Amino acid sequence: MPTDTIAINNVVALGRDGEIAIVTIDSPPVNALSADVRDGLAGAFAAIGSNAGVKAVVLVCAGRTFIAGADISEFGKAPRGASLHAVMDNMEGGRVPVVAAIHGTALGGGLEVALTCHYRVSDAKAKFGLPEVKLGLLPGAGGTQRLPRIVGAKKALEMVTSGAQMGAKDALASGLVDAIVDGDLTAGAVAFARQVVAEGRPLKRVRDDNSRLGGDAASLAPVFAAFRAANARAFKGFDAPEANIKCIEAAVALPFEDGMKVERAEFIKLMGGLQSTAQRHVFFAERQAAKIDGLDPKAELLPVKSVGIIGAGTMGGGIAMNFLSVGIPVTIVETKQDALDRGVATIRRNYENSAKKGRFSMEEVEARMARLTPTLALEDLGQADLIIEAVFENMDIKKQIFGRLDTIAKPGAILASNTSYLNVDEIAASTSRPESVVGMHFFSPANVMRLLEVVRGAKTAPNVLATAMATGKAIGKIGVVSGVCHGFIGNRMLGARQEQANKLILEGARPADVDRVLTEFGFPMGPFQMADLAGLDIGWSADTSKGVTVRDRLCEAGLRGQKNSHGFYDYDEARNRTPSPVAEKIILDYAAEKGINRREIDDAEILERCLYPMVNEGAKILAEGMAQRASDIDIVWINGYGWPVYRGGPMFWAEHDAGRARIAASLERMGMAVSPKLVEGW
Ligand code: 3H9
């Protein structure tokens, strides 16, 4: 047991267990390497250096995890406290062995600190990773030079460019940890340190051992080339992956110290760039979104142990999968047996496809399917804790369903609508318990997309809202609270973009131009590709079509989008697309009929007209209090609509890249009313 523990400062303590010194970091929530932690470590290792009685050191963390990385909130601010590199050099170059004792997640700078220790032990659940790439960065404390010297260049490449974590078992097999400790971690690490001392083992410095790199620059050149080629699409637009690759190349090609210089230079470049600022903004924005203004964070949540879903179509089925996958039983309701059978078959097929790809076993498919109860009777939802209505967008039908649910659902059950546009308050008013009604707007495909808009009705009870958000988290979604307005946050802004896109193709741009400009900006697809994918006939019917919009006319001409291989584009069997001449003629005829003079429209105008009105709509949403904060809007667009994460979301982009004043001026030129919020800022 440690004795004589002294506080080096408020977050680092130094204790002794015989000849073993124990340095403990206790800096909640995640022991990030803040200035205080660095100062504490500097102080502790200085004290150890001058104490001849210490034969080895154990470095351990209190709380839920080992060091989770540099303190991201310090980035971009004036430097304070001891330099991390100096602290690490001191540990690595010291006279006694240092053993890192790891639990939770050793991430980023945390893993880098561990890699400067001479030995590493962990518990069986520990995880290891260098996730800096997700922040638009690279491991800047030697990680790119040390990791490949343990796990090899190839594995290191994968880890630094994906940020993926490695479990303890793999870490042991690859030499990232020297032992896995059962029982008390500190005690196990101390025993390990004693053994190192007793056996007179060397001070293993990762930097000095090139034997596991897996080859030299020449022999590994094809590995780097193949890796770049295989990932070109995934890395497109991002600066950080290539910088990470260059550093691993340097680890292979150069002596350690020179590799460190490359790492430093690349790190500084990334840190000063807008992409990393944007990605760090997104990191904090994601966590911020979970916080609901004016709501006690400890508000008691309602239990969600069983779920009812109304509608077994694409949305209903996708929503059901989220719950089945995490072990929550679902009763799914349809009005017709064949629709029900189709919905259940689709869920099974999706699961089986995942199993075939090796994501989980066929037994797991059966286990998930066993949690699903299909039924034609709404009455079967009487015992569900949460009921989600996912039928098509028709207010009358939704009201009718909620009216019936009111008589069926047990008291206290949450009644949610997956509506993507409609007034949740009006839906709630069709029940006698509007406090139990909330919007839960999923995005298609609902089992994949991370975004969940949680729509807070005027009467939604705080614990209903909090439970909807917590339920989203439990099924792996990022919940964002929206107020009640047409289309909520995401679709309302999308509407502003679509309106301009539709005008642009009449005024002279081609759909393919609009799509190209937006994909070059970083969206995975443009508005017309998206329309084709969703189906041009959504909400359209041959019986009621008046032929008044371009869409009506496309549908009337039999163009339905990808589903029948003809839409704004024609699709071949491999889904390769070429602009449709039929669609083009319909657009040209329509423009002529409306007397629109077509003109050359350049890329800059396309981008401005698609994105600026969207930002303006976002500003209105903020001014009306429909979104809690600008960063919530960014999270909606990144996770629901494919806004490129390295551009930080529309509101971040407006503030830090395009410029609010420039957007406002341009909107005025377009003759659009500028939201005062856009001018005054958020
Ligand atoms: C780096 O290390 C650079 C070096 O290579 C180079 C240096 C020269 N800093 O996620 P949670 C906060 S870059 C500051 O909800 P969980 C977070 O904001 C870093 N704050 O918990 C939240 O605050 P709040 C590389 C941080 O249990 C609270 O902690 N490392 C940091 O779901 C709880 O977070 C990473 O990128 C941080 N590093 O997940 C790891 N981390 O309560 C980033 C967290 O006020 N972190 N916070 O909202 C994570 O991935 C997760 O937080 C973790 C815990 C898995 C650790």
PDB file of N, CA and C in Angstrom, residues 244-321:
ATOM      1  N   ASN A 244      -0.822  12.746 -41.189  1.00  0.00           N
ATOM      2  CA  ASN A 244      -0.521  11.581 -40.344  1.00  0.00           C
ATOM      3  C   ASN A 244       0.312  10.556 -41.116  1.00  0.00           C
ATOM      4  N   ILE A 245      -0.066  10.325 -42.368  1.00  0.00           N
ATOM      5  CA  ILE A 245       0.669   9.336 -43.176  1.00  0.00           C
ATOM      6  C   ILE A 245       2.128   9.782 -43.340  1.00  0.00           C
ATOM      7  N   LYS A 246       2.317  11.071 -43.644  1.00  0.00           N
ATOM      8  CA  LYS A 246       3.677  11.599 -43.829  1.00  0.00           C
ATOM      9  C   LYS A 246       4.528  11.348 -42.586  1.00  0.00           C
ATOM     10  N   CYS A 247       3.923  11.499 -41.425  1.00  0.00           N
ATOM     11  CA  CYS A 247       4.683  11.305 -40.180  1.00  0.00           C
ATOM     12  C   CYS A 247       5.077   9.838 -39.997  1.00  0.00           C
ATOM     13  N   ILE A 248       4.183   8.929 -40.344  1.00  0.00           N
ATOM     14  CA  ILE A 248       4.538   7.499 -40.210  1.00  0.00           C
ATOM     15  C   ILE A 248       5.639   7.176 -41.226  1.00  0.00           C
ATOM     16  N   GLU A 249       5.540   7.770 -42.412  1.00  0.00           N
ATOM     17  CA  GLU A 249       6.627   7.582 -43.395  1.00  0.00           C
ATOM     18  C   GLU A 249       7.949   8.070 -42.818  1.00  0.00           C
ATOM     19  N   ALA A 250       7.882   9.204 -42.122  1.00  0.00           N
ATOM     20  CA  ALA A 250       9.111   9.754 -41.528  1.00  0.00           C
ATOM     21  C   ALA A 250       9.658   8.813 -40.456  1.00  0.00           C
ATOM     22  N   ALA A 251       8.749   8.173 -39.715  1.00  0.00           N
ATOM     23  CA  ALA A 251       9.203   7.237 -38.671  1.00  0.00           C
ATOM     24  C   ALA A 251       9.996   6.101 -39.290  1.00  0.00           C
ATOM     25  N   VAL A 252       9.567   5.709 -40.473  1.00  0.00           N
ATOM     26  CA  VAL A 252      10.226   4.590 -41.152  1.00  0.00           C
ATOM     27  C   VAL A 252      11.539   5.044 -41.805  1.00  0.00           C
ATOM     28  N   ALA A 253      11.519   6.259 -42.367  1.00  0.00           N
ATOM     29  CA  ALA A 253      12.641   6.686 -43.206  1.00  0.00           C
ATOM     30  C   ALA A 253      13.748   7.403 -42.436  1.00  0.00           C
ATOM     31  N   LEU A 254      13.401   7.990 -41.297  1.00  0.00           N
ATOM     32  CA  LEU A 254      14.366   8.892 -40.640  1.00  0.00           C
ATOM     33  C   LEU A 254      14.731   8.418 -39.234  1.00  0.00           C
ATOM     34  N   PRO A 255      15.874   8.883 -38.737  1.00  0.00           N
ATOM     35  CA  PRO A 255      16.181   8.619 -37.327  1.00  0.00           C
ATOM     36  C   PRO A 255      15.109   9.259 -36.434  1.00  0.00           C
ATOM     37  N   PHE A 256      14.938   8.741 -35.221  1.00  0.00           N
ATOM     38  CA  PHE A 256      13.858   9.184 -34.336  1.00  0.00           C
ATOM     39  C   PHE A 256      13.780  10.714 -34.220  1.00  0.00           C
ATOM     40  N   GLU A 257      14.892  11.353 -33.904  1.00  0.00           N
ATOM     41  CA  GLU A 257      14.860  12.805 -33.667  1.00  0.00           C
ATOM     42  C   GLU A 257      14.395  13.572 -34.909  1.00  0.00           C
ATOM     43  N   ASP A 258      14.831  13.104 -36.077  1.00  0.00           N
ATOM     44  CA  ASP A 258      14.413  13.785 -37.315  1.00  0.00           C
ATOM     45  C   ASP A 258      12.928  13.540 -37.581  1.00  0.00           C
ATOM     46  N   GLY A 259      12.476  12.338 -37.279  1.00  0.00           N
ATOM     47  CA  GLY A 259      11.051  12.035 -37.414  1.00  0.00           C
ATOM     48  C   GLY A 259      10.224  12.938 -36.509  1.00  0.00           C
ATOM     49  N   MET A 260      10.736  13.175 -35.315  1.00  0.00           N
ATOM     50  CA  MET A 260      10.037  14.063 -34.371  1.00  0.00           C
ATOM     51  C   MET A 260       9.906  15.473 -34.952  1.00  0.00           C
ATOM     52  N   LYS A 261      10.929  15.887 -35.696  1.00  0.00           N
ATOM     53  CA  LYS A 261      10.870  17.244 -36.288  1.00  0.00           C
ATOM     54  C   LYS A 261       9.766  17.309 -37.351  1.00  0.00           C
ATOM     55  N   VAL A 262       9.659  16.246 -38.138  1.00  0.00           N
ATOM     56  CA  VAL A 262       8.584  16.202 -39.150  1.00  0.00           C
ATOM     57  C   VAL A 262       7.228  16.257 -38.434  1.00  0.00           C
ATOM     58  N   GLU A 263       7.098  15.437 -37.388  1.00  0.00           N
ATOM     59  CA  GLU A 263       5.838  15.410 -36.640  1.00  0.00           C
ATOM     60  C   GLU A 263       5.494  16.803 -36.113  1.00  0.00           C
ATOM     61  N   ARG A 264       6.481  17.470 -35.547  1.00  0.00           N
ATOM     62  CA  ARG A 264       6.268  18.807 -34.973  1.00  0.00           C
ATOM     63  C   ARG A 264       5.760  19.773 -36.053  1.00  0.00           C
ATOM     64  N   ALA A 265       6.464  19.764 -37.191  1.00  0.00           N
ATOM     65  CA  ALA A 265       6.124  20.719 -38.256  1.00  0.00           C
ATOM     66  C   ALA A 265       4.710  20.452 -38.769  1.00  0.00           C
ATOM     67  N   GLU A 266       4.387  19.176 -38.973  1.00  0.00           N
ATOM     68  CA  GLU A 266       3.047  18.834 -39.488  1.00  0.00           C
ATOM     69  C   GLU A 266       1.966  19.168 -38.459  1.00  0.00           C
ATOM     70  N   PHE A 267       2.284  18.917 -37.189  1.00  0.00           N
ATOM     71  CA  PHE A 267       1.315  19.195 -36.118  1.00  0.00           C
ATOM     72  C   PHE A 267       0.994  20.688 -36.071  1.00  0.00           C
ATOM     73  N   ILE A 268       2.049  21.492 -36.136  1.00  0.00           N
ATOM     74  CA  ILE A 268       1.846  22.949 -36.046  1.00  0.00           C
ATOM     75  C   ILE A 268       1.000  23.435 -37.220  1.00  0.00           C
ATOM     76  N   LYS A 269       1.277  22.869 -38.401  1.00  0.00           N
ATOM     77  CA  LYS A 269       0.495  23.262 -39.586  1.00  0.00           C
ATOM     78  C   LYS A 269      -0.995  22.957 -39.371  1.00  0.00           C
ATOM     79  N   LEU A 270      -1.259  21.741 -38.919  1.00  0.00           N
ATOM     80  CA  LEU A 270      -2.664  21.347 -38.731  1.00  0.00           C
ATOM     81  C   LEU A 270      -3.322  22.193 -37.645  1.00  0.00           C
ATOM     82  N   MET A 271      -2.599  22.370 -36.551  1.00  0.00           N
ATOM     83  CA  MET A 271      -3.174  23.095 -35.415  1.00  0.00           C
ATOM     84  C   MET A 271      -3.561  24.514 -35.807  1.00  0.00           C
ATOM     85  N   GLY A 272      -2.778  25.124 -36.713  1.00  0.00           N
ATOM     86  CA  GLY A 272      -3.068  26.498 -37.128  1.00  0.00           C
ATOM     87  C   GLY A 272      -4.146  26.573 -38.201  1.00  0.00           C
ATOM     88  N   GLY A 273      -4.578  25.451 -38.730  1.00  0.00           N
ATOM     89  CA  GLY A 273      -5.533  25.457 -39.845  1.00  0.00           C
ATOM     90  C   GLY A 273      -6.981  25.502 -39.375  1.00  0.00           C
ATOM     91  N   LEU A 274      -7.844  25.899 -40.307  1.00  0.00           N
ATOM     92  CA  LEU A 274      -9.262  26.033 -39.976  1.00  0.00           C
ATOM     93  C   LEU A 274      -9.941  24.670 -39.772  1.00  0.00           C
ATOM     94  N   GLN A 275      -9.427  23.645 -40.472  1.00  0.00           N
ATOM     95  CA  GLN A 275     -10.070  22.327 -40.347  1.00  0.00           C
ATOM     96  C   GLN A 275     -10.021  21.827 -38.903  1.00  0.00           C
ATOM     97  N   SER A 276      -8.869  21.929 -38.280  1.00  0.00           N
ATOM     98  CA  SER A 276      -8.777  21.434 -36.908  1.00  0.00           C
ATOM     99  C   SER A 276      -9.633  22.280 -35.973  1.00  0.00           C
ATOM    100  N   THR A 277      -9.629  23.594 -36.183  1.00  0.00           N
ATOM    101  CA  THR A 277     -10.496  24.450 -35.354  1.00  0.00           C
ATOM    102  C   THR A 277     -11.943  23.979 -35.496  1.00  0.00           C
ATOM    103  N   ALA A 278     -12.326  23.670 -36.734  1.00  0.00           N
ATOM    104  CA  ALA A 278     -13.697  23.225 -36.996  1.00  0.00           C
ATOM    105  C   ALA A 278     -13.966  21.886 -36.299  1.00  0.00           C
ATOM    106  N   GLN A 279     -13.041  20.950 -36.429  1.00  0.00           N
ATOM    107  CA  GLN A 279     -13.287  19.620 -35.867  1.00  0.00           C
ATOM    108  C   GLN A 279     -13.263  19.635 -34.330  1.00  0.00           C
ATOM    109  N   ARG A 280     -12.454  20.527 -33.758  1.00  0.00           N
ATOM    110  CA  ARG A 280     -12.480  20.653 -32.292  1.00  0.00           C
ATOM    111  C   ARG A 280     -13.789  21.302 -31.855  1.00  0.00           C
ATOM    112  N   HIS A 281     -14.259  22.235 -32.635  1.00  0.00           N
ATOM    113  CA  HIS A 281     -15.573  22.837 -32.362  1.00  0.00           C
ATOM    114  C   HIS A 281     -16.647  21.741 -32.349  1.00  0.00           C
ATOM    115  N   VAL A 282     -16.568  20.838 -33.315  1.00  0.00           N
ATOM    116  CA  VAL A 282     -17.575  19.780 -33.403  1.00  0.00           C
ATOM    117  C   VAL A 282     -17.490  18.845 -32.189  1.00  0.00           C
ATOM    118  N   PHE A 283     -16.272  18.569 -31.734  1.00  0.00           N
ATOM    119  CA  PHE A 283     -16.102  17.707 -30.551  1.00  0.00           C
ATOM    120  C   PHE A 283     -16.890  18.276 -29.368  1.00  0.00           C
ATOM    121  N   PHE A 284     -16.690  19.554 -29.094  1.00  0.00           N
ATOM    122  CA  PHE A 284     -17.385  20.148 -27.940  1.00  0.00           C
ATOM    123  C   PHE A 284     -18.873  20.356 -28.252  1.00  0.00           C
ATOM    124  N   ALA A 285     -19.185  20.675 -29.505  1.00  0.00           N
ATOM    125  CA  ALA A 285     -20.584  20.900 -29.878  1.00  0.00           C
ATOM    126  C   ALA A 285     -21.416  19.636 -29.657  1.00  0.00           C
ATOM    127  N   GLU A 286     -20.833  18.481 -29.983  1.00  0.00           N
ATOM    128  CA  GLU A 286     -21.552  17.206 -29.783  1.00  0.00           C
ATOM    129  C   GLU A 286     -21.919  17.023 -28.318  1.00  0.00           C
ATOM    130  N   ARG A 287     -20.977  17.332 -27.452  1.00  0.00           N
ATOM    131  CA  ARG A 287     -21.239  17.142 -26.024  1.00  0.00           C
ATOM    132  C   ARG A 287     -22.200  18.204 -25.502  1.00  0.00           C
ATOM    133  N   GLN A 288     -22.089  19.398 -26.054  1.00  0.00           N
ATOM    134  CA  GLN A 288     -22.956  20.501 -25.645  1.00  0.00           C
ATOM    135  C   GLN A 288     -24.414  20.211 -26.019  1.00  0.00           C
ATOM    136  N   ALA A 289     -24.611  19.560 -27.164  1.00  0.00           N
ATOM    137  CA  ALA A 289     -25.977  19.316 -27.653  1.00  0.00           C
ATOM    138  C   ALA A 289     -26.808  18.523 -26.654  1.00  0.00           C
ATOM    139  N   ALA A 290     -26.123  17.699 -25.848  1.00  0.00           N
ATOM    140  CA  ALA A 290     -26.854  16.869 -24.893  1.00  0.00           C
ATOM    141  C   ALA A 290     -27.420  17.688 -23.745  1.00  0.00           C
ATOM    142  N   LYS A 291     -26.960  18.926 -23.615  1.00  0.00           N
ATOM    143  CA  LYS A 291     -27.383  19.742 -22.470  1.00  0.00           C
ATOM    144  C   LYS A 291     -28.618  20.552 -22.841  1.00  0.00           C
ATOM    145  N   ILE A 292     -29.646  20.410 -22.013  1.00  0.00           N
ATOM    146  CA  ILE A 292     -30.916  21.061 -22.328  1.00  0.00           C
ATOM    147  C   ILE A 292     -31.089  22.270 -21.426  1.00  0.00           C
ATOM    148  N   ASP A 293     -31.195  23.432 -22.061  1.00  0.00           N
ATOM    149  CA  ASP A 293     -31.336  24.667 -21.290  1.00  0.00           C
ATOM    150  C   ASP A 293     -32.542  24.583 -20.358  1.00  0.00           C
ATOM    151  N   GLY A 294     -32.338  25.043 -19.146  1.00  0.00           N
ATOM    152  CA  GLY A 294     -33.441  25.150 -18.199  1.00  0.00           C
ATOM    153  C   GLY A 294     -33.937  23.817 -17.675  1.00  0.00           C
ATOM    154  N   LEU A 295     -33.156  22.768 -17.884  1.00  0.00           N
ATOM    155  CA  LEU A 295     -33.612  21.451 -17.425  1.00  0.00           C
ATOM    156  C   LEU A 295     -32.571  20.897 -16.455  1.00  0.00           C
ATOM    157  N   ASP A 296     -33.040  20.433 -15.320  1.00  0.00           N
ATOM    158  CA  ASP A 296     -32.119  19.864 -14.347  1.00  0.00           C
ATOM    159  C   ASP A 296     -31.433  18.645 -14.973  1.00  0.00           C
ATOM    160  N   PRO A 297     -30.080  18.659 -15.086  1.00  0.00           N
ATOM    161  CA  PRO A 297     -29.416  17.517 -15.730  1.00  0.00           C
ATOM    162  C   PRO A 297     -29.655  16.206 -14.979  1.00  0.00           C
ATOM    163  N   LYS A 298     -30.090  16.342 -13.734  1.00  0.00           N
ATOM    164  CA  LYS A 298     -30.339  15.105 -12.969  1.00  0.00           C
ATOM    165  C   LYS A 298     -31.828  14.746 -12.963  1.00  0.00           C
ATOM    166  N   ALA A 299     -32.608  15.422 -13.813  1.00  0.00           N
ATOM    167  CA  ALA A 299     -34.051  15.149 -13.869  1.00  0.00           C
ATOM    168  C   ALA A 299     -34.287  13.645 -13.992  1.00  0.00           C
ATOM    169  N   GLU A 300     -35.253  13.150 -13.216  1.00  0.00           N
ATOM    170  CA  GLU A 300     -35.457  11.705 -13.208  1.00  0.00           C
ATOM    171  C   GLU A 300     -35.989  11.223 -14.556  1.00  0.00           C
ATOM    172  N   LEU A 301     -35.342  10.220 -15.090  1.00  0.00           N
ATOM    173  CA  LEU A 301     -35.739   9.725 -16.406  1.00  0.00           C
ATOM    174  C   LEU A 301     -36.820   8.665 -16.264  1.00  0.00           C
ATOM    175  N   LEU A 302     -37.643   8.547 -17.296  1.00  0.00           N
ATOM    176  CA  LEU A 302     -38.665   7.503 -17.316  1.00  0.00           C
ATOM    177  C   LEU A 302     -38.031   6.221 -17.858  1.00  0.00           C
ATOM    178  N   PRO A 303     -38.517   5.073 -17.420  1.00  0.00           N
ATOM    179  CA  PRO A 303     -37.917   3.831 -17.934  1.00  0.00           C
ATOM    180  C   PRO A 303     -38.325   3.590 -19.384  1.00  0.00           C
ATOM    181  N   VAL A 304     -37.379   3.149 -20.211  1.00  0.00           N
ATOM    182  CA  VAL A 304     -37.739   2.744 -21.583  1.00  0.00           C
ATOM    183  C   VAL A 304     -37.242   1.308 -21.771  1.00  0.00           C
ATOM    184  N   LYS A 305     -38.096   0.376 -21.384  1.00  0.00           N
ATOM    185  CA  LYS A 305     -37.705  -1.034 -21.453  1.00  0.00           C
ATOM    186  C   LYS A 305     -38.418  -1.761 -22.583  1.00  0.00           C
ATOM    187  N   SER A 306     -39.454  -1.119 -23.123  1.00  0.00           N
ATOM    188  CA  SER A 306     -40.135  -1.716 -24.270  1.00  0.00           C
ATOM    189  C   SER A 306     -40.639  -0.584 -25.158  1.00  0.00           C
ATOM    190  N   VAL A 307     -40.625  -0.857 -26.469  1.00  0.00           N
ATOM    191  CA  VAL A 307     -40.959   0.198 -27.426  1.00  0.00           C
ATOM    192  C   VAL A 307     -42.022  -0.302 -28.394  1.00  0.00           C
ATOM    193  N   GLY A 308     -42.941   0.584 -28.730  1.00  0.00           N
ATOM    194  CA  GLY A 308     -43.919   0.280 -29.767  1.00  0.00           C
ATOM    195  C   GLY A 308     -43.641   1.178 -30.964  1.00  0.00           C
ATOM    196  N   ILE A 309     -43.734   0.630 -32.155  1.00  0.00           N
ATOM    197  CA  ILE A 309     -43.519   1.454 -33.342  1.00  0.00           C
ATOM    198  C   ILE A 309     -44.695   1.279 -34.286  1.00  0.00           C
ATOM    199  N   ILE A 310     -45.220   2.407 -34.741  1.00  0.00           N
ATOM    200  CA  ILE A 310     -46.370   2.340 -35.634  1.00  0.00           C
ATOM    201  C   ILE A 310     -45.877   2.640 -37.045  1.00  0.00           C
ATOM    202  N   GLY A 311     -46.000   1.654 -37.895  1.00  0.00           N
ATOM    203  CA  GLY A 311     -45.504   1.787 -39.269  1.00  0.00           C
ATOM    204  C   GLY A 311     -44.280   0.919 -39.458  1.00  0.00           C
ATOM    205  N   ALA A 312     -44.369  -0.032 -40.399  1.00  0.00           N
ATOM    206  CA  ALA A 312     -43.233  -0.936 -40.637  1.00  0.00           C
ATOM    207  C   ALA A 312     -42.581  -0.642 -41.985  1.00  0.00           C
ATOM    208  N   GLY A 313     -42.739   0.597 -42.438  1.00  0.00           N
ATOM    209  CA  GLY A 313     -42.087   0.997 -43.691  1.00  0.00           C
ATOM    210  C   GLY A 313     -40.603   1.231 -43.463  1.00  0.00           C
ATOM    211  N   THR A 314     -39.980   1.945 -44.405  1.00  0.00           N
ATOM    212  CA  THR A 314     -38.541   2.176 -44.322  1.00  0.00           C
ATOM    213  C   THR A 314     -38.171   2.833 -42.997  1.00  0.00           C
ATOM    214  N   MET A 315     -38.910   3.872 -42.615  1.00  0.00           N
ATOM    215  CA  MET A 315     -38.566   4.584 -41.383  1.00  0.00           C
ATOM    216  C   MET A 315     -38.849   3.731 -40.154  1.00  0.00           C
ATOM    217  N   GLY A 316     -40.080   3.206 -40.074  1.00  0.00           N
ATOM    218  CA  GLY A 316     -40.460   2.419 -38.898  1.00  0.00           C
ATOM    219  C   GLY A 316     -39.512   1.251 -38.676  1.00  0.00           C
ATOM    220  N   GLY A 317     -39.210   0.553 -39.757  1.00  0.00           N
ATOM    221  CA  GLY A 317     -38.315  -0.609 -39.662  1.00  0.00           C
ATOM    222  C   GLY A 317     -36.920  -0.198 -39.196  1.00  0.00           C
ATOM    223  N   GLY A 318     -36.412   0.883 -39.778  1.00  0.00           N
ATOM    224  CA  GLY A 318     -35.081   1.375 -39.388  1.00  0.00           C
ATOM    225  C   GLY A 318     -35.053   1.791 -37.926  1.00  0.00           C
ATOM    226  N   ILE A 319     -36.112   2.461 -37.496  1.00  0.00           N
ATOM    227  CA  ILE A 319     -36.180   2.898 -36.088  1.00  0.00           C
ATOM    228  C   ILE A 319     -36.204   1.671 -35.180  1.00  0.00           C
ATOM    229  N   ALA A 320     -37.006   0.682 -35.564  1.00  0.00           N
ATOM    230  CA  ALA A 320     -37.106  -0.540 -34.750  1.00  0.00           C
ATOM    231  C   ALA A 320     -35.724  -1.176 -34.576  1.00  0.00           C
ATOM    232  N   MET A 321     -34.941  -1.212 -35.646  1.00  0.00           N
ATOM    233  CA  MET A 321     -33.628  -1.866 -35.584  1.00  0.00           C
ATOM    234  C   MET A 321     -32.739  -1.253 -34.499  1.00  0.00           C
TER     235      MET A 321
END
